Short mmCIF file of C-alpha atoms in Angstrom, two decimals:
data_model
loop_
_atom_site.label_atom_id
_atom_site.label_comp_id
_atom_site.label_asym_id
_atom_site.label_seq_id
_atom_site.Cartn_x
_atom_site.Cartn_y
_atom_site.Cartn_z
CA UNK H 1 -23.39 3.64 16.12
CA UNK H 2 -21.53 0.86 17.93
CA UNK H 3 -17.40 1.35 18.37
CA UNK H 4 -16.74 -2.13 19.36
CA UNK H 5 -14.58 -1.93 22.24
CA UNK H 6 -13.43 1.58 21.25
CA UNK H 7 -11.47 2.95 23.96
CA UNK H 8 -8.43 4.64 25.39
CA UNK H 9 -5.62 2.76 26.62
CA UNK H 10 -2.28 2.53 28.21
CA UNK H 11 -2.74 6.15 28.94
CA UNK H 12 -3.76 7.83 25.35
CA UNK H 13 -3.77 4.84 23.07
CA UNK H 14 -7.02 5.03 21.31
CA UNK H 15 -8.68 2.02 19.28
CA UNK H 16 -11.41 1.19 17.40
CA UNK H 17 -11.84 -2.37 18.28
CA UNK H 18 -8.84 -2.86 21.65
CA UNK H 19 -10.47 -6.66 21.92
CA UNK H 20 -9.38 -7.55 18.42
CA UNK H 21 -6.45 -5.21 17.89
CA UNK H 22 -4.81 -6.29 21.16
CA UNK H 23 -5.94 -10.36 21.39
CA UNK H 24 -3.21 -12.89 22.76
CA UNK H 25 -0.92 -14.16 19.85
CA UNK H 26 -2.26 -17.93 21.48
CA UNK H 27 -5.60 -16.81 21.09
CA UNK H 28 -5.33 -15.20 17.65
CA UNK H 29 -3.08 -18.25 16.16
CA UNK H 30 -6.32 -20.46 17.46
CA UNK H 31 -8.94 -18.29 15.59
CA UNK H 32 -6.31 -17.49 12.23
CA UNK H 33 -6.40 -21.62 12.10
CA UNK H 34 -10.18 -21.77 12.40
CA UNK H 35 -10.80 -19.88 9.12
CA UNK H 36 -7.71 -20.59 7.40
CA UNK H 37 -9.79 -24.32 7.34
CA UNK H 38 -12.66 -22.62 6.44
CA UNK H 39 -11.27 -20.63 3.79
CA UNK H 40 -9.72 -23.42 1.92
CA UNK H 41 -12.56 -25.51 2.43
CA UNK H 42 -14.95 -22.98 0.84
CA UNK H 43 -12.07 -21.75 -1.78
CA UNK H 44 -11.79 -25.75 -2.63
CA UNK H 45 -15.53 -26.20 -2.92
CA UNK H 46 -17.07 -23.10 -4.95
CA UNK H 47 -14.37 -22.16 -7.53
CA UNK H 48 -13.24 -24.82 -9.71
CA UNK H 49 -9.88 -23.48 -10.48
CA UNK H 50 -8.94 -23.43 -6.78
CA UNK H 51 -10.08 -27.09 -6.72
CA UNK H 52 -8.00 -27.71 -9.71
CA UNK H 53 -4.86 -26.34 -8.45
CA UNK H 54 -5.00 -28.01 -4.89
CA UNK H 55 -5.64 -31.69 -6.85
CA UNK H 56 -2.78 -30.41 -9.01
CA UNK H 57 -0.98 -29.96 -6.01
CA UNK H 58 -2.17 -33.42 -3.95
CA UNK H 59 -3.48 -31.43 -1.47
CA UNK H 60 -7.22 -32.02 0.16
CA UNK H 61 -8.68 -29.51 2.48
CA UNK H 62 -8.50 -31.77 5.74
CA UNK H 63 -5.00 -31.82 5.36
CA UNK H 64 -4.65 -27.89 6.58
CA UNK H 65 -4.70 -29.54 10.54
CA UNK H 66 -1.80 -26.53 11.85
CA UNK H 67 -1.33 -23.09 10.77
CA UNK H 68 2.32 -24.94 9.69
CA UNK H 69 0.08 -26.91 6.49
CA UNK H 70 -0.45 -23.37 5.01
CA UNK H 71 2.84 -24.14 3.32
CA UNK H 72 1.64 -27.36 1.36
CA UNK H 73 -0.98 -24.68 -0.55
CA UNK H 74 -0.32 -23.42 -4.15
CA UNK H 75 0.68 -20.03 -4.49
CA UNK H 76 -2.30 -17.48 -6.42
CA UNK H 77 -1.31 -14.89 -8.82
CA UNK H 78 -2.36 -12.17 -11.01
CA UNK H 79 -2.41 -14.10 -13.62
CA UNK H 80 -5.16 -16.61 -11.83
CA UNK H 81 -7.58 -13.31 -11.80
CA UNK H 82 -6.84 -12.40 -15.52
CA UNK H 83 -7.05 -15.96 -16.75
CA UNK H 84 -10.27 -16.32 -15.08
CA UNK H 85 -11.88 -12.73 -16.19
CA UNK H 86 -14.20 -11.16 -15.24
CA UNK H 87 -16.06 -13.81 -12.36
CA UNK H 88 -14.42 -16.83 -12.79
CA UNK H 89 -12.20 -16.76 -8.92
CA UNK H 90 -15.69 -15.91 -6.87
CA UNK H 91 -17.02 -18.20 -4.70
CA UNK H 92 -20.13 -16.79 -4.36
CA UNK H 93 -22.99 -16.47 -7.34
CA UNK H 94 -22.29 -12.95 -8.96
CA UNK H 95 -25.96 -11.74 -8.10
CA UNK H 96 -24.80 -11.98 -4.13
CA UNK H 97 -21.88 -9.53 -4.97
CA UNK H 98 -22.57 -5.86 -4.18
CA UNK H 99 -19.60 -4.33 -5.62
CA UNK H 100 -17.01 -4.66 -8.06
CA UNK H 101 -13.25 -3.34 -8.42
CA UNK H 102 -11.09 -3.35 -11.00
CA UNK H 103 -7.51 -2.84 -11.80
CA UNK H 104 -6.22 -0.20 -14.84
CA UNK H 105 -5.78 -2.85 -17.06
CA UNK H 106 -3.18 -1.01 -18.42
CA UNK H 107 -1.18 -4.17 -19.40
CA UNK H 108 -4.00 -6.80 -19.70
CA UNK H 109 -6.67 -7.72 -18.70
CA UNK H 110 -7.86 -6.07 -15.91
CA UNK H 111 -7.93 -7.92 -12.54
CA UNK H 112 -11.45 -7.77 -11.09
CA UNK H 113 -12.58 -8.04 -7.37
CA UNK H 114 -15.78 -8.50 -6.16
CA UNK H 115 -17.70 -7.85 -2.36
CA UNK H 116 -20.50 -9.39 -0.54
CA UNK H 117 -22.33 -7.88 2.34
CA UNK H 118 -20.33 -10.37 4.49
CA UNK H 119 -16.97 -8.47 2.71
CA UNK H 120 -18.14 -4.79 2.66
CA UNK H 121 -18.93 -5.10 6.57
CA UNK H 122 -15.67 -6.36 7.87
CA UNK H 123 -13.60 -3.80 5.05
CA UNK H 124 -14.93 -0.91 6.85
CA UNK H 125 -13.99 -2.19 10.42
CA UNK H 126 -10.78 -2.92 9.31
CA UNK H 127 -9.99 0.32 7.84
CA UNK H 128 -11.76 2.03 10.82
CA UNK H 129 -8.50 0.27 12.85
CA UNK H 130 -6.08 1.61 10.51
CA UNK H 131 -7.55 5.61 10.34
CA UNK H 132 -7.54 5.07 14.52
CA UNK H 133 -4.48 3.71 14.42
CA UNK H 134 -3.31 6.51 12.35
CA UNK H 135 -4.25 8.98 14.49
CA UNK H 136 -7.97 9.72 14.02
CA UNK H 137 -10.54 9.82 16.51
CA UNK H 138 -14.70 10.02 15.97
CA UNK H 139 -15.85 13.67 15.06
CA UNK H 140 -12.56 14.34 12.99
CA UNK H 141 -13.15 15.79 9.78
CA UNK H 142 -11.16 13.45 7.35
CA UNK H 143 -10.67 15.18 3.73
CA UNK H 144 -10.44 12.04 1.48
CA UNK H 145 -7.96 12.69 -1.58
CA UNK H 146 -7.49 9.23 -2.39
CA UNK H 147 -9.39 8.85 -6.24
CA UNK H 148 -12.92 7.33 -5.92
CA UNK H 149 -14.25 5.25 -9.00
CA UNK H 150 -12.58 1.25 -9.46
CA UNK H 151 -9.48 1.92 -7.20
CA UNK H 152 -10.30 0.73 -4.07
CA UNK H 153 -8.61 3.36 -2.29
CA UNK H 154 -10.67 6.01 -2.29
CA UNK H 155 -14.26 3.77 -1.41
CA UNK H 156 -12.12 2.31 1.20
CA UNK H 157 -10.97 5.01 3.44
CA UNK H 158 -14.21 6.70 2.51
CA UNK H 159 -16.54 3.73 4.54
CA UNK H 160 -13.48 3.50 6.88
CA UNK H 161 -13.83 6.88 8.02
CA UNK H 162 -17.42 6.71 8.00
CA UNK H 163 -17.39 3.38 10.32
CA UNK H 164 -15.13 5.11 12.35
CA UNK H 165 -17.19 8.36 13.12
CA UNK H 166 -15.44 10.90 10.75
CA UNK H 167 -16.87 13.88 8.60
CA UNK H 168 -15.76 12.73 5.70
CA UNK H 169 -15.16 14.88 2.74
CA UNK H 170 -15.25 13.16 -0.74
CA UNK H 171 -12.46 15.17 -2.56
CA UNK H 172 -10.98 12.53 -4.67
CA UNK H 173 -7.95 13.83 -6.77
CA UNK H 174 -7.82 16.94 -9.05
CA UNK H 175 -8.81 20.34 -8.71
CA UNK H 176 -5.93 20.94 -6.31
CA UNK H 177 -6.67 24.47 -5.67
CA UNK H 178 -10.07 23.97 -4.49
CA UNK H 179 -8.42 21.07 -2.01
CA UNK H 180 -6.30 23.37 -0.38
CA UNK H 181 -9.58 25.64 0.11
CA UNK H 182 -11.57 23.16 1.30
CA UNK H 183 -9.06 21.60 4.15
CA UNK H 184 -8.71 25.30 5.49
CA UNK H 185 -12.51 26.40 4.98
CA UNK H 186 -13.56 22.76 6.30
CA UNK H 187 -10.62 22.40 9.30
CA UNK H 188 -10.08 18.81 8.41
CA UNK H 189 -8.03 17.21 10.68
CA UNK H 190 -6.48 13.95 8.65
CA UNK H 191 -5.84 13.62 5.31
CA UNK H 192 -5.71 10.76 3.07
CA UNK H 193 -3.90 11.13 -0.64
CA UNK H 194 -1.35 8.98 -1.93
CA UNK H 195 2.05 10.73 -1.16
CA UNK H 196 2.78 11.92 -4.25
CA UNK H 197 -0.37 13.86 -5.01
CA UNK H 198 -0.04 15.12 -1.36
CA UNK H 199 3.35 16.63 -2.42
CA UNK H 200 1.41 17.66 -5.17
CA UNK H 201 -1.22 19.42 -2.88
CA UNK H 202 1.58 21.42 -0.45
CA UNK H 203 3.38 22.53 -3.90
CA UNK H 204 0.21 23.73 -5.20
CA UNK H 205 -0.68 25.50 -1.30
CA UNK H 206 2.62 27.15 -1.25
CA UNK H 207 1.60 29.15 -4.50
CA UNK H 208 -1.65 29.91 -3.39
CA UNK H 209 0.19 31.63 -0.73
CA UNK H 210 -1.19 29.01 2.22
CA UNK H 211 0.70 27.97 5.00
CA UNK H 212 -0.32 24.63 5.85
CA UNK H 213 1.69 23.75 8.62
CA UNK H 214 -0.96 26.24 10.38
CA UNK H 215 -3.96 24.41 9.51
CA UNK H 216 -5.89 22.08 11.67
CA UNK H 217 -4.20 19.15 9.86
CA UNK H 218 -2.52 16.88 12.48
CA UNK H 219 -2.56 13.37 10.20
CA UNK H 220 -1.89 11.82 7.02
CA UNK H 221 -2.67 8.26 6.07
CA UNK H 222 -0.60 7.91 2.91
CA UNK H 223 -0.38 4.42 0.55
CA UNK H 224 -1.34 2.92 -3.12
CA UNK H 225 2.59 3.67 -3.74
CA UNK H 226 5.94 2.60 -2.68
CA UNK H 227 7.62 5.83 -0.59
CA UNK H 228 10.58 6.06 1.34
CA UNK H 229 11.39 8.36 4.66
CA UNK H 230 13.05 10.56 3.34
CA UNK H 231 9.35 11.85 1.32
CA UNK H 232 7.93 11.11 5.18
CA UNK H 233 9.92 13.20 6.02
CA UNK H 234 9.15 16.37 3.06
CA UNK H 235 5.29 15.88 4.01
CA UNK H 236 5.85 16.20 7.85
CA UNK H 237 7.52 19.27 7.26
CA UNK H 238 5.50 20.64 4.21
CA UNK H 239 1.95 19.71 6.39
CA UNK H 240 3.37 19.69 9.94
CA UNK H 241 1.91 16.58 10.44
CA UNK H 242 2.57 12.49 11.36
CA UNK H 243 2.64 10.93 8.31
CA UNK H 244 1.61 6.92 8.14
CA UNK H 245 1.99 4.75 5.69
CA UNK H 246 -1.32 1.95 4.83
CA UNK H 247 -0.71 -1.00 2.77
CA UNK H 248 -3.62 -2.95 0.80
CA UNK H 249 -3.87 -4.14 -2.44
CA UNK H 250 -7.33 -4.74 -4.12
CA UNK H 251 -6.69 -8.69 -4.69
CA UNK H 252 -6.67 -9.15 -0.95
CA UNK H 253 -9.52 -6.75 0.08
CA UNK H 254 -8.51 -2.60 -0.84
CA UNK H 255 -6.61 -0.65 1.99
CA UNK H 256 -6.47 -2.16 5.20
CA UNK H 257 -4.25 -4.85 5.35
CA UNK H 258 -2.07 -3.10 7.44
CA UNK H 259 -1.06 0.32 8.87
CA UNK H 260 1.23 2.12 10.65
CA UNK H 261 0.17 3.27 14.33
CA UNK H 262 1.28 7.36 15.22
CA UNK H 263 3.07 5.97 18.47
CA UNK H 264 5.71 3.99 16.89
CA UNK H 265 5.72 4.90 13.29
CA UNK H 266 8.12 1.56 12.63
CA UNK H 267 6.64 -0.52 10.47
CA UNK H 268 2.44 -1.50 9.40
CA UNK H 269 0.44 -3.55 11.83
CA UNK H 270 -0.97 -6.41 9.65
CA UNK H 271 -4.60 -7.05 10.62
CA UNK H 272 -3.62 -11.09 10.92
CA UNK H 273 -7.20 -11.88 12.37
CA UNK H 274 -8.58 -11.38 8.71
CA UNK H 275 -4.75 -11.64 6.34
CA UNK H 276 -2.10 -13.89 7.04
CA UNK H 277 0.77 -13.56 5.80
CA UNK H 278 4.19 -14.70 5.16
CA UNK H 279 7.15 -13.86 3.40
CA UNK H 280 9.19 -15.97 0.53
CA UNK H 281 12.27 -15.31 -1.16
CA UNK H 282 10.86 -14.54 -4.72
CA UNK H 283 13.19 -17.17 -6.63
CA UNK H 284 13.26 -20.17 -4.84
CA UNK H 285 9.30 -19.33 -2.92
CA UNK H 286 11.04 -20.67 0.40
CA UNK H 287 9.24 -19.47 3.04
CA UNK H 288 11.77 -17.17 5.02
CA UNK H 289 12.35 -16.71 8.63
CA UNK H 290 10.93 -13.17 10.67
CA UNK H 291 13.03 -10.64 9.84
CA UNK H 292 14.67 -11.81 6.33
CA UNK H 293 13.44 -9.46 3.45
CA UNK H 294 11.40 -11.28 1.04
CA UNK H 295 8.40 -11.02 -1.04
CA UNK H 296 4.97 -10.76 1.01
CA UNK H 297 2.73 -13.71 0.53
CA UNK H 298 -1.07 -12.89 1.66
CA UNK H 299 -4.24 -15.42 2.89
CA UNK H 300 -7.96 -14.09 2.77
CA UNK H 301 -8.93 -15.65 5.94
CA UNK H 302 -12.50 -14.07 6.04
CA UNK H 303 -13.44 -12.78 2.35
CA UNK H 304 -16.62 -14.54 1.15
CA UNK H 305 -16.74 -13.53 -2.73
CA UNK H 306 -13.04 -13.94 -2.92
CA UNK H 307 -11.02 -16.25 -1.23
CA UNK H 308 -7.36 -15.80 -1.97
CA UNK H 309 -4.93 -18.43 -1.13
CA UNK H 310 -1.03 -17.70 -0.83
CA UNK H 311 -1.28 -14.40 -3.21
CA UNK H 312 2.16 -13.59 -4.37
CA UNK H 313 2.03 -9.71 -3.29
CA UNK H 314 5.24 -9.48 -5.71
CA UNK H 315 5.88 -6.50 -2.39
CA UNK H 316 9.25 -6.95 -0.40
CA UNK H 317 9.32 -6.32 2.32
CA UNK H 318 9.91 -7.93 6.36
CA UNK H 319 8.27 -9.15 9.21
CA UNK H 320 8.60 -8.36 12.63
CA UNK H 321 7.60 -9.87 15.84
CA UNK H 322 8.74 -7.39 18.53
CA UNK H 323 6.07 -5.65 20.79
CA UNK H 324 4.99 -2.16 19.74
CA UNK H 325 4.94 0.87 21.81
CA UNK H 326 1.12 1.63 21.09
CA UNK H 327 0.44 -2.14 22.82
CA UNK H 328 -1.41 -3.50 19.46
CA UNK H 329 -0.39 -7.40 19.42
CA UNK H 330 -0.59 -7.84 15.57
CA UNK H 331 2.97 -8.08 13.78
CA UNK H 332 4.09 -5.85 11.63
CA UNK H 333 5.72 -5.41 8.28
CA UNK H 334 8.50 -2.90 7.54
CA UNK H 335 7.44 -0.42 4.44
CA UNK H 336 7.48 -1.94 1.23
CA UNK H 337 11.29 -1.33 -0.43
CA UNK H 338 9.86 -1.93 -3.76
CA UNK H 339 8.32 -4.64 -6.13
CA UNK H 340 9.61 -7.72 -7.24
CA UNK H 341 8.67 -7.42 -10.46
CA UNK H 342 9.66 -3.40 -10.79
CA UNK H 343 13.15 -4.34 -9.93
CA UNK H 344 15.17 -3.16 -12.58
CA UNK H 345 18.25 -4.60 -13.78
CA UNK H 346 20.93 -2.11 -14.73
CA UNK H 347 23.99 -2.99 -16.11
CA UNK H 348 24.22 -6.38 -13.49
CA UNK H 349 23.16 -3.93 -10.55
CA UNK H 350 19.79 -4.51 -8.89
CA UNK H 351 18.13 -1.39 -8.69
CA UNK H 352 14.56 -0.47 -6.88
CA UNK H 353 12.47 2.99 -7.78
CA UNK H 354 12.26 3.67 -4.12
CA UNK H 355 15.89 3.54 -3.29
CA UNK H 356 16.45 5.91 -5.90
CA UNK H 357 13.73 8.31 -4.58
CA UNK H 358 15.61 7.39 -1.17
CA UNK H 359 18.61 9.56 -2.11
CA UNK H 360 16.60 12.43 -4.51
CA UNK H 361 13.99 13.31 -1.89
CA UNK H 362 15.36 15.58 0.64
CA UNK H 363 18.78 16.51 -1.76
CA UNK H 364 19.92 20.18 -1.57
CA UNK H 365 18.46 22.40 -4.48
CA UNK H 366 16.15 19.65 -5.63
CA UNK H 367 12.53 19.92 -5.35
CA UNK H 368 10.72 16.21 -4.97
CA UNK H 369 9.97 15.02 -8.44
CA UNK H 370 11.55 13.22 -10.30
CA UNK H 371 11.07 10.29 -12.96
CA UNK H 372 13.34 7.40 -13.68
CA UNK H 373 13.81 6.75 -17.71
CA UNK H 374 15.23 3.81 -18.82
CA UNK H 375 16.58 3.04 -22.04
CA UNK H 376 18.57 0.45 -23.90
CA UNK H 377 21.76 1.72 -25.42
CA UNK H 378 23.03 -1.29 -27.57
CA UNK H 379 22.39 -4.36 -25.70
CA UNK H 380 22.60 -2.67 -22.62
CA UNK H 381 20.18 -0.75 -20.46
CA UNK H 382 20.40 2.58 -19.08
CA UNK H 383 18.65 4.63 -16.98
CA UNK H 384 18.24 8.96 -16.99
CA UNK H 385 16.84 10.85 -13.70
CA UNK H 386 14.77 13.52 -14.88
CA UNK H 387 14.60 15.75 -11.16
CA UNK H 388 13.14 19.06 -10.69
CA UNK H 389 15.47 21.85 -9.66
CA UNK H 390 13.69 23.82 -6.74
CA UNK H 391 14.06 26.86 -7.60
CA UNK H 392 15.67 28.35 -11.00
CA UNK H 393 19.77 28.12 -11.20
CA UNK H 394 22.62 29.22 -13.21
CA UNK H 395 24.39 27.15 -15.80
CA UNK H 396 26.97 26.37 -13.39
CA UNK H 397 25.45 25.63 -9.86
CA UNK H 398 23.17 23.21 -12.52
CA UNK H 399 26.42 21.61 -13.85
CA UNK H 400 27.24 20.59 -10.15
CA UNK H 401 23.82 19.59 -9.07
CA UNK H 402 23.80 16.88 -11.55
CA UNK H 403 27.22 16.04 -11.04
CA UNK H 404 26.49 15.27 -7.19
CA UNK H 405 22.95 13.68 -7.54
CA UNK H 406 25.28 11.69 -10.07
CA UNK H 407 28.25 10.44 -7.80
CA UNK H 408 26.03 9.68 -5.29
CA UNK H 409 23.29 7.40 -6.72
CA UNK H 410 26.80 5.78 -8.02
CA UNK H 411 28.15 5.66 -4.95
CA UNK H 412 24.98 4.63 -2.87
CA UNK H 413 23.16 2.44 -5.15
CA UNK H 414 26.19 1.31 -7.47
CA UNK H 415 24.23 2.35 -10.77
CA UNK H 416 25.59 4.79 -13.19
CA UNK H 417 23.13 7.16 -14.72
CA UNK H 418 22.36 10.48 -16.76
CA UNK H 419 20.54 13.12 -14.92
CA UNK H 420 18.85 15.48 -16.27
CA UNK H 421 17.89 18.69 -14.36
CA UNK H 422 14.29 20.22 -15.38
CA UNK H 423 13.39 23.83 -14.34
CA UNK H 424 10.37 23.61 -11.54
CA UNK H 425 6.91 22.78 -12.55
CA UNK H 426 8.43 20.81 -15.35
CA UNK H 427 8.10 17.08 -14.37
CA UNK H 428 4.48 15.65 -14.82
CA UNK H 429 2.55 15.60 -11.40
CA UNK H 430 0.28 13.49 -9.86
CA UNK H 431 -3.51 13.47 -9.18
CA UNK H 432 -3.50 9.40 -8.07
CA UNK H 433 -0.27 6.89 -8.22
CA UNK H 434 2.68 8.44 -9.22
CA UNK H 435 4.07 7.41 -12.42
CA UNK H 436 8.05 7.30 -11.40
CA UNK H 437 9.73 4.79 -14.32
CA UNK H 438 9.14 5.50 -17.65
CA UNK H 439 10.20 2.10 -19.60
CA UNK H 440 10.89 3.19 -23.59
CA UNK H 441 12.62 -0.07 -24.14
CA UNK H 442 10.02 -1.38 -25.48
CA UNK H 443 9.22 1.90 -27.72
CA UNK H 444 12.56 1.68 -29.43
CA UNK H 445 12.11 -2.33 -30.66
CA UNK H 446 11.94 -2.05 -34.48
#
C-alpha cells in the first residue's frame, strides 16, 4: 500500500499526503486554474444542460482565463439534479459509472450522484486526509457508525479509512448496545457517527453501566449535521476524546470536502486542490470578501461523472485565510451556523436550529435532546422546545427550568417560545441525522 508522502512533520504532525496537503498557495492557485478550465470545458461539452445554461449566460469555456472568471459562471442547484433525474447532469455514459448515491427524497425527487473509477480513487484519498487530519494514524481500529446504504457517509469514511490503513469496523447505525460492546471488545481507537447518534451511543453506554472515557477511544470524526460547541463539548466529556467536525455533501463528492485538523480544532480545512469554493451572500449572490459569513458556493474541480459548477451549498458559513497551527496550507471554513434555507422566520426574528441547540446543550438539569416545533398560531408562527430533563424533577424545580431555558433563548436569540420539559428517554433519538425541527405548519392547512 502506497501513503503518498505520508509522514510526520513539524514535530508530530502526521499526514497522509504532506505534498498536497501542504503545497504553496502560488502553486495550488496555478493547478486549481488548470482544472477549473478543464472542468468547465468537459461540464460544457458532455451535459447539455450545463451547455445550455452557460449560452444562457453568454459565457464560452475559453473565457475562464483567471481563477477571477469563476464569477461569470451560473450558479447549480438542487433543483438542476432533480429536474434532470435520475442521469441527466453526468458527463460520462452511465455504463462507465460504478456507483450511485442518492438523497432521501423525502421532499422530491431524490437527487442522484454518480462515480467513476477516476471519482472513487481520488474520494478515498481525500477522506484518508481528513481521518489523518482528524487524528488517525495506519493500524487504528476505526469503528464506522456513520449509516451505510445511499448516504454517502458511511461508504465514504468506510474506503477513507481503508485507504488510510485502518481496521475498519462496519457498524453502521442501530443496535446501540452491541456498538458500545464492540468499541470496548474491539479497542477502536476513532469513531465516526454523526453527533447526535454519538450522544445517542454514550447515553445508551452510561446504562449499560460502561465508562467510556476509559476506553481506547482517543477520536471522533463527527458531520452529516449542523452542531455547535457547546455538543463538542458534551461528546469530549461523555467519550474523553477530540471531537472534529467533517463537512461534505453528496452533490459535491460525499464527506471530504473539508475537515477539521486535532491541532487547531478552529475551523475545516477545505481540500481546494479538488473543491473550490467561495462564499455569497444568499440574497443578492455577491461574492463576499474572506471572513464575511455567507452561503458556501462549491466547484468540482476533478469529478469525472459529475462536474458541478458554482453549487449553491445553501451552508453559511466563513472563510479564513490565516495559517494553521498543524502547518496544512489549505483555507479553512468556520463550522456551518446553519442552512439558508432552514432559517426560520419567527415573529420578524431570524432564527437558526443550531443557535438554539447553542444555548440547550450544556444547560443545567437538561440532558441534550431536544426538538424545535413550530407552529402557526393565527397568521403568525411560533415555535415550542421540547428538551429532555436529565434526570426526573419536581413540579417546581420543572416550573423554573422552563422558565430559564425560556428567558434566555429570549434574551440570547430574541425569539419568544414555549418549552416544554419531557421526562428522560422521552424525545425521539437518533440512529443517522438528527431530526431537530418538526414543521406542522403545513399539517394544520385546511
Amino acid at each position: 500500500m502506497t501513503f503518498r508522502n505520508m509522514a510526520l512533520h513539524d514535530a508530530d504532525v502526521f499526514m497522509f499526503d504532506r505534498a498536497a496537503e501542504t503545497m504553496p498557495r502560488s502553486e495550488l492557485a496555478v493547478l486549481q486554474l488548470v482544472r477549473l478550465q478543464q472542468t468547465v470545458e468537459r461540464a460544457s461539452a458532455k451535459v447539455p444542460h450545463v451547455r445550455g445554461k452557460l449560452d444562457a449566460a453568454g459565457v464560452k469555456p475559453e473565457q475562464i482565463k483567471t481563477l477571477a472568471d469563476i464569477a461569470r459562471l451560473p450558479f447549480s442547484t438542487k433543483a438542476d439534479l432533480r429536474d434532470n433525474f435520475p442521469f441527466g447532469l453526468f458527463a460520462v455514459p452511465r455504463e462507465q459509472v460504478l456507483r450511485l448515491h442518492a438523497s432521501s427524497g423525502t421532499t422530491g425527487k431524490p437527487t442522484v450522484v454518480g462515480y467513476t473509477r477516476a471519482d472513487l480513487d481520488p474520494w478515498s484519498d481525500v477522506m484518508a486526509r481528513s481521518i489523518a487530519c482528524m487524528g488517525a494514524r495506519p493500524g487504528d481500529i476505526f469503528h464506522n457508525a456513520f449509516g451505510y446504504g445511499l448516504f454517502t457517509g458511511g461508504l465514504g469514511f468506510h474506503y477513507g479509512a481503508e485507504r488510510l490503513g485502518l481496521t475498519t469496523v462496519p457498524v453502521s447505525g442501530g443496535a446501540t448496545e452491541r456498538q458500545v460492546m464492540l468499541m470496548r471488545d474491539f479497542g477502536a481507537r476513532v469513531l465516526g457517527a454523526t453527533p447526535s447518534y454519538a450522544l445517542n451511543i454514550a447515553e445508551v453506554a452510561a446504562g449499560m453501566g460502561v465508562d467510556l472515557r476509559k476506553l481506547s477511544l482517543r477520536y471522533g470524526c463527527f458531520g452529516a449535521e449542523p452542531w455547535s460547541e457547546a455538543m463538542r463539548g458534551e461528546l469530549e466529556a461523555k467519550f474523553g476524546i477530540k471531537a472534529q467536525d467533517t463537512y461534505g455533501l453528496s452533490e459535491i463528492i460525499g464527506p471530504g470536502v473539508a475537515c477539521e485538523c486535532y491541532q487547531g480544532q478552529a475551523g475545516l480545512h477545505v481540500w481546494e486542490d479538488h473543491f473550490y469554493c467561495e462564499v455569497i451572500d444568499p440574497d443578492t449572490t455577491q461574492v463576499l470578501p474572506s471572513g464575511e459569513a455567507g452561503e458556501l458556493v462549491l466547484t468540482t474541480l476533478s469529478k469525472e461523472a459529475l462536474p458541478m459548477l458554482r453549487y449553491r451549498t445553501r451552508d453559511i458559513t466563513r472563510l479564513i485565510e490565516e495559517p494553521c497551527v498543524c502547518g496544512r496550507t489549505h483555507r479553512r471554513m468556520m463550522r456551518v451556523t446553519g442552512r439558508s434555507d432552514d432559517l426560520l422566520i419567527i415573529r420578524g426574528v431570524n432564527v437558526y436550529p443550531s443557535q438554539v441547540e447553542a444555548f440547550l446543550v450544556g444547560f443545567p438539569g437538561l440532558a441534550p435532546h431536544y426538538q424545535i416545533v413550530v407552529t402557526r398560531e393565527g397568521p403568525m408562527d411560533a415555535i415550542t422546545l421540547e428538551v429532555e430533563l436529565a434526570a426526573p424533577a419536581d413540579a417546581p424545580s420543572v416550573a423554573k427550568i422552563a422558565a430559564d431555558v425560556r428567558n434566555h433563548v429570549k434574551t440570547m436569540v430574541g425569539v419568544t417560545c414555549d418549552v416544554v420539559l419531557k421526562a428522560p428517554g422521552e424525545v425521539p433519538r437518533s440512529q443517522g441525522k438528527a431530526i431537530r425541527v418538526k414543521d406542522l405548519r403545513q399539517a394544520k392547512k385546511p
